[in-house]
Coordinates of C-alpha atoms in Angstrom, one line a residue:
M618 CA 0.0 0.0 0.0
H619 CA 1.3 3.4 -1.0
F620 CA 1.8 6.0 1.8
L621 CA 0.2 9.4 1.4
D622 CA 0.0 11.9 4.2
Q623 CA -1.7 14.9 2.5
A624 CA -4.7 15.1 0.3
K625 CA -7.1 17.9 -0.9
I626 CA -10.8 17.0 -1.1
F627 CA -14.1 18.7 -1.8
V628 CA -17.0 18.2 0.6
R629 CA -20.7 19.3 0.4
S630 CA -23.5 18.6 2.8
G631 CA -27.0 17.9 1.6
A632 CA -29.5 20.7 1.0
G633 CA -32.9 20.6 2.8
G634 CA -35.9 19.3 0.9
P635 CA -38.7 21.7 -0.2
G636 CA -41.9 21.9 1.7
A637 CA -45.1 20.9 0.0
V638 CA -48.2 22.9 -1.0
S639 CA -51.2 20.7 -0.6
F640 CA -54.9 21.0 0.5
R641 CA -57.2 18.4 1.9
R642 CA -59.8 17.1 -0.5
E643 CA -61.8 14.6 1.4
K644 CA -65.4 13.7 0.8
F645 CA -67.9 14.4 3.5
I646 CA -65.4 16.6 5.4
E647 CA -66.9 20.1 5.5
Y648 CA -63.8 22.1 5.9
G649 CA -60.6 21.4 3.9
G650 CA -57.4 23.3 4.4
P651 CA -53.7 23.2 3.9
D652 CA -51.9 20.0 4.8
G653 CA -48.5 20.3 3.0
G654 CA -45.7 18.7 5.1
N655 CA -42.2 20.0 5.7
G656 CA -39.2 19.0 3.7
G657 CA -36.5 16.6 5.1
K658 CA -33.1 17.7 6.4
G659 CA -30.1 17.3 4.2
G660 CA -27.3 14.8 5.1
D661 CA -24.3 15.9 7.2
I662 CA -20.7 15.6 6.4
I663 CA -19.0 13.7 9.2
F664 CA -15.4 12.8 9.8
E665 CA -14.6 9.7 11.8
A666 CA -11.2 8.4 13.0
V667 CA -11.0 4.7 12.5
A668 CA -8.3 2.1 13.4
G669 CA -6.6 0.1 10.7
L670 CA -5.7 3.0 8.4
N671 CA -2.3 4.6 8.2
T672 CA -2.4 6.4 4.9
L673 CA -4.6 8.8 3.0
I674 CA -4.1 7.1 -0.4
D675 CA -7.8 6.5 -0.9
F676 CA -8.4 10.2 -1.1
R677 CA -6.1 10.4 -4.2
Y678 CA -8.7 8.6 -6.2
T679 CA -11.9 9.8 -4.5
Q680 CA -11.7 13.5 -4.0
H681 CA -15.4 14.7 -4.0
F682 CA -17.9 13.9 -1.3
R683 CA -21.5 15.0 -1.5
A684 CA -24.2 14.1 1.1
P685 CA -27.7 13.5 -0.4
R686 CA -30.3 16.3 0.0
G687 CA -33.5 15.9 2.0
Q688 CA -36.7 14.7 0.3
G689 CA -39.6 17.0 -0.3
G690 CA -42.7 17.1 1.9
S691 CA -46.0 15.8 0.7
G692 CA -49.7 16.0 1.5
S693 CA -51.4 14.8 4.7
N694 CA -48.8 16.7 6.6
R695 CA -46.1 14.1 5.7
T696 CA -42.5 15.3 6.3
G697 CA -40.0 14.4 3.7
G698 CA -37.3 11.9 4.5
G699 CA -33.9 13.2 5.7
G700 CA -30.8 12.8 3.6
E701 CA -28.4 10.1 4.9
D702 CA -25.3 11.4 6.6
L703 CA -22.0 10.9 4.7
V704 CA -19.3 9.5 7.0
I705 CA -15.7 10.0 5.8
K706 CA -13.4 7.6 7.5
V707 CA -9.9 8.8 8.1
P708 CA -6.8 7.4 9.9
I709 CA -6.3 8.3 13.6
G710 CA -4.2 11.4 13.8
T711 CA -5.7 13.1 10.7
Q712 CA -6.1 16.9 10.7
V713 CA -8.6 18.8 8.6
L714 CA -7.2 22.1 7.4
A715 CA -8.8 25.0 5.6
D716 CA -7.8 25.7 2.1
D717 CA -6.3 29.1 2.7
E718 CA -2.8 30.5 2.9
E719 CA -2.4 29.8 6.6
R720 CA -3.9 26.2 6.4
T721 CA -6.0 26.9 9.5
L722 CA -6.6 23.9 11.6
L723 CA -10.3 23.0 11.7
L724 CA -10.3 19.4 13.2
D725 CA -7.8 17.2 14.8
L726 CA -8.9 13.6 15.1
T727 CA -6.6 11.8 17.6
K728 CA -8.9 9.2 19.2
E729 CA -10.3 6.0 17.7
G730 CA -14.0 6.3 17.0
E731 CA -14.0 10.1 17.3
R732 CA -16.8 11.5 15.1
V733 CA -17.2 15.2 14.3
V734 CA -19.9 16.8 12.2
F735 CA -18.0 19.0 9.8
L736 CA -20.7 20.4 7.6
R737 CA -24.3 20.3 8.7
G738 CA -27.0 19.5 6.2
G739 CA -29.6 22.2 5.4
D740 CA -32.9 22.1 7.2
G741 CA -36.0 21.2 5.2
G742 CA -38.4 23.9 4.0
R743 CA -41.8 24.5 5.6
G744 CA -44.9 23.2 4.1
N745 CA -47.9 25.4 3.5
A746 CA -49.7 23.9 6.5
S747 CA -47.2 25.6 8.8
Y748 CA -48.1 29.0 7.3
K749 CA -51.8 28.7 8.3
T750 CA -53.0 31.5 10.6
S751 CA -56.4 32.9 11.7
T752 CA -56.3 35.4 8.9
N753 CA -54.6 33.3 6.2
R754 CA -56.6 30.1 6.1
A755 CA -55.4 28.9 2.7
P756 CA -51.7 29.8 2.4
R757 CA -49.9 28.8 -0.8
Q758 CA -46.4 29.7 0.2
H759 CA -43.8 27.1 1.1
G760 CA -40.1 27.0 2.0
T761 CA -37.6 25.6 -0.6
G762 CA -35.2 24.2 2.0
W763 CA -32.0 25.6 3.4
P764 CA -29.0 25.4 1.1
S765 CA -26.1 23.0 1.6
D766 CA -22.6 24.0 2.8
E767 CA -19.5 23.2 0.8
A768 CA -15.7 23.5 1.2
Y769 CA -12.4 22.5 -0.1
V770 CA -10.2 21.2 2.7
W771 CA -6.8 19.6 3.1
L772 CA -6.4 16.4 5.0
R773 CA -3.0 16.0 6.7
L774 CA -2.0 12.8 8.6
K775 CA 0.3 13.0 11.6
L776 CA 1.0 9.4 12.8
L777 CA 0.5 8.7 16.4
A778 CA 3.6 7.3 18.1
D779 CA 5.2 7.4 21.5
A780 CA 8.8 7.6 20.3
G781 CA 10.3 8.9 17.1
L782 CA 13.6 7.9 15.5
V783 CA 15.7 10.8 14.1
G784 CA 19.2 10.9 12.5
L785 CA 21.2 11.3 9.3
P786 CA 20.6 8.9 6.4
N787 CA 22.2 5.6 7.1
A788 CA 22.3 6.1 10.9
G789 CA 20.7 2.7 11.3
K790 CA 17.2 3.8 12.1
S791 CA 15.5 1.1 9.9
T792 CA 17.8 -1.6 11.3
F793 CA 16.9 -0.5 14.8
I794 CA 13.1 -0.6 14.2
N795 CA 13.3 -3.9 12.5
Q796 CA 15.3 -5.2 15.5
V797 CA 12.8 -4.1 18.2
T798 CA 9.4 -4.4 16.3
N799 CA 7.8 -6.5 13.6
A800 CA 8.2 -3.8 11.1
Q801 CA 9.9 -4.7 7.8
A802 CA 11.6 -1.4 6.9
K803 CA 13.8 -1.4 3.9
V804 CA 17.5 -1.5 4.7
G805 CA 20.3 -0.6 2.2
A806 CA 23.8 0.7 2.0
Y807 CA 22.8 4.0 0.4
A808 CA 21.2 7.2 1.6
F809 CA 17.5 7.7 1.9
T810 CA 16.6 4.0 2.0
T811 CA 13.6 5.0 4.0
T812 CA 11.3 7.2 1.9
R813 CA 8.2 7.1 4.0
P814 CA 7.4 6.9 7.7
Q815 CA 7.3 3.4 9.3
L816 CA 5.4 2.4 12.5
G817 CA 6.3 -0.5 14.8
V818 CA 5.0 -1.7 18.1
V819 CA 7.6 -2.5 20.7
R820 CA 6.9 -5.1 23.4
H821 CA 9.3 -4.8 26.2
K822 CA 9.0 -5.8 29.9
M823 CA 5.3 -6.4 29.6
Q824 CA 4.7 -3.0 28.1
E825 CA 3.9 -1.8 24.6
F826 CA 4.7 1.4 22.9
V827 CA 4.8 2.7 19.3
V828 CA 8.0 3.8 17.5
A829 CA 8.0 5.9 14.3
D830 CA 10.9 5.8 11.9
I831 CA 11.1 8.8 9.4
P832 CA 13.4 9.4 6.5
G833 CA 16.8 10.7 7.4
L834 CA 17.6 14.4 7.6
I835 CA 20.5 16.1 5.9
E836 CA 21.9 19.7 6.2
G837 CA 19.5 22.1 4.6
A838 CA 16.4 19.8 4.9
A839 CA 14.4 22.7 6.1
E840 CA 15.0 24.4 2.8
G841 CA 14.1 21.2 0.9
A842 CA 17.4 19.4 0.6
G843 CA 17.2 15.7 0.3
I844 CA 13.6 14.6 1.1
G845 CA 13.1 17.8 3.1
D846 CA 11.5 18.0 6.5
R847 CA 7.9 17.4 5.7
F848 CA 7.9 14.0 7.4
L849 CA 8.9 15.6 10.7
G850 CA 5.2 16.2 11.2
H851 CA 4.8 12.5 12.0
I852 CA 6.9 12.9 15.2
E853 CA 5.3 16.0 16.5
R854 CA 3.0 14.0 18.8
C855 CA 5.9 11.8 20.1
R856 CA 6.8 12.0 23.8
V857 CA 10.4 11.2 23.3
L858 CA 12.9 11.3 20.4
L859 CA 15.6 8.6 20.0
H860 CA 18.5 10.3 18.2
L861 CA 20.8 7.7 16.4
V862 CA 24.3 8.7 15.4
D863 CA 26.4 6.5 13.2
A864 CA 29.7 5.6 15.0
N865 CA 31.4 5.4 11.6
D866 CA 30.7 9.1 10.7
A867 CA 33.8 11.2 10.4
D868 CA 32.6 13.6 13.1
V869 CA 29.9 12.3 15.3
A870 CA 29.4 15.6 17.1
E871 CA 28.8 17.4 13.8
S872 CA 26.3 14.6 12.7
Y873 CA 24.4 15.3 15.9
R874 CA 24.4 19.1 15.4
I875 CA 23.2 18.9 11.8
V876 CA 20.0 17.0 12.8
R877 CA 19.4 19.2 15.8
D878 CA 19.7 22.3 13.7
E879 CA 17.1 20.9 11.2
L880 CA 14.7 20.1 14.1
E881 CA 15.1 23.6 15.4
A882 CA 14.5 25.1 12.0
Y883 CA 11.3 23.0 11.6
G884 CA 10.0 24.2 15.0
A885 CA 6.7 22.7 16.4
G886 CA 8.5 22.1 19.7
L887 CA 10.6 19.2 18.5
T888 CA 13.8 20.5 20.2
D889 CA 11.9 20.8 23.5
K890 CA 11.0 17.1 23.6
K891 CA 12.8 14.5 25.7
V892 CA 15.8 13.1 23.8
I893 CA 17.8 9.9 24.1
V894 CA 21.1 9.8 22.3
A895 CA 22.5 6.5 21.0
L896 CA 25.8 5.8 19.3
N897 CA 24.9 3.1 16.7
K898 CA 26.9 0.5 14.8
I899 CA 29.4 -0.1 17.6
D900 CA 29.9 -3.7 16.4
T901 CA 32.4 -2.3 13.9
L902 CA 34.6 -0.6 16.5
D903 CA 36.8 -1.5 19.4
D904 CA 36.1 -0.6 23.0
E905 CA 38.6 2.2 23.2
L906 CA 37.2 4.0 20.2
I907 CA 33.7 3.5 21.3
A908 CA 34.5 5.2 24.7
A909 CA 36.2 8.1 22.9
L910 CA 33.3 8.7 20.5
S911 CA 30.7 8.4 23.2
A912 CA 32.5 11.0 25.3
E913 CA 32.8 13.3 22.2
L914 CA 29.1 12.9 21.4
E915 CA 28.1 13.4 25.1
E916 CA 29.9 16.7 25.2
A917 CA 28.3 17.9 22.0
S918 CA 24.8 16.8 22.9
G919 CA 24.7 17.4 26.7
H920 CA 23.0 14.0 27.1
P921 CA 24.3 10.6 28.3
V922 CA 25.2 8.5 25.3
I923 CA 24.2 4.8 25.0
P924 CA 26.4 2.7 22.7
I925 CA 24.3 0.2 20.8
S926 CA 24.3 -2.0 17.7
G927 CA 21.0 -2.2 16.0
A928 CA 22.2 -5.1 13.9
S929 CA 23.6 -7.3 16.7
G930 CA 21.2 -6.1 19.5
V931 CA 24.0 -4.9 21.8
G932 CA 22.7 -2.2 24.1
V933 CA 19.2 -2.3 22.5
D934 CA 17.5 -3.4 25.8
W935 CA 19.2 -0.5 27.6
V936 CA 17.7 1.9 25.0
L937 CA 14.3 0.4 25.4
D938 CA 14.5 0.7 29.2
Q939 CA 15.2 4.4 28.7
L940 CA 12.4 4.9 26.2
L941 CA 9.9 3.3 28.6
E942 CA 11.0 5.6 31.4
A943 CA 10.8 8.6 29.2
I944 CA 7.4 7.8 27.8
G945 CA 6.0 7.0 31.2
L946 CA 3.9 3.9 31.9
D947 CA 0.7 5.7 32.7
H948 CA -0.6 5.2 29.1
A949 CA -0.4 1.4 29.4
K950 CA -2.8 -0.2 31.8
V951 CA -2.0 -3.8 32.9
E952 CA -5.0 -5.9 33.9
E953 CA -5.5 -9.6 34.7
D954 CA -7.7 -11.7 32.5
D955 CA -10.0 -14.5 33.7
E956 CA -7.1 -17.0 33.9
G957 CA -5.0 -14.6 36.1
E958 CA -2.6 -13.7 33.3
E959 CA -1.6 -10.1 32.7
T960 CA -3.0 -8.4 29.7
I961 CA -2.1 -5.0 28.4
E962 CA -4.6 -2.3 27.4
W963 CA -2.6 0.0 25.2
S964 CA -3.3 3.5 23.9
P965 CA -1.0 5.5 21.6
I966 CA -1.6 8.8 23.5

């Protein structure tokens, strides 16, 4: 399945149905009179966040959504049927933005099952029976129904994850997420092997949390270099960032600074998040060089450095322990099932 995290769509609610103009014509009834019913309400446009979706690719092929209008009223004071609401199902973490220069945020769907009426359908028009008064016994006017609302909007997906992986291309992020989750991220000996975000669920010490891997950042990513920094939006909701630095880089301190500068240029509070720094690929170095590079990286970052190897698994459990502590365990509730075994009720936020 192709990954798509932005899409522009057109939505229109249903217009209200017209009211009816009708008069009673019944044999043996002395007095007739107006009996036109009201029109039905038009359908609403509703956005719903559902589980099992992690891309907006469906909206590339279906871009127009129109709810049906209400039916017209009829005689015998019968109200027209309402138009069926149109529910647009989107992935959890989808934002609905206005189609303006500022891309104003209109909706932010972050919980499974969250439903929001975005455009309300028009009310039905009044039938002539509702216009009857003591001085106007046979009204012939009626309402045509309230018009629909319509809008062009942007959908933007920001994946929900507890921890995000950042680093230069080839820092070993894909290898790491493959090691700790069931994700099958592509791994290769060339830059930008990862071209789209990857999600994986880590199960560690009877706890679960979600890790997001995004394409690597290079110097100037904020200005569009490489793949750019657009995918950083997928780690805006993360509680902690795991910054991987390749131990084989010529200058590990400079590698760290490049990525931090790009995070700062992007903004959105990414540099204010908790950060764990790991020196990756230590299986290719001796202990003396590992210690020297760790000290250099610790001085540059101001954080303790964890030497790891995503390929061999050395130090990975240590990193996962630190991630669990940084994320906090309040989001994972451990309960006992009927057989006394512990089960985990997990929520990504």
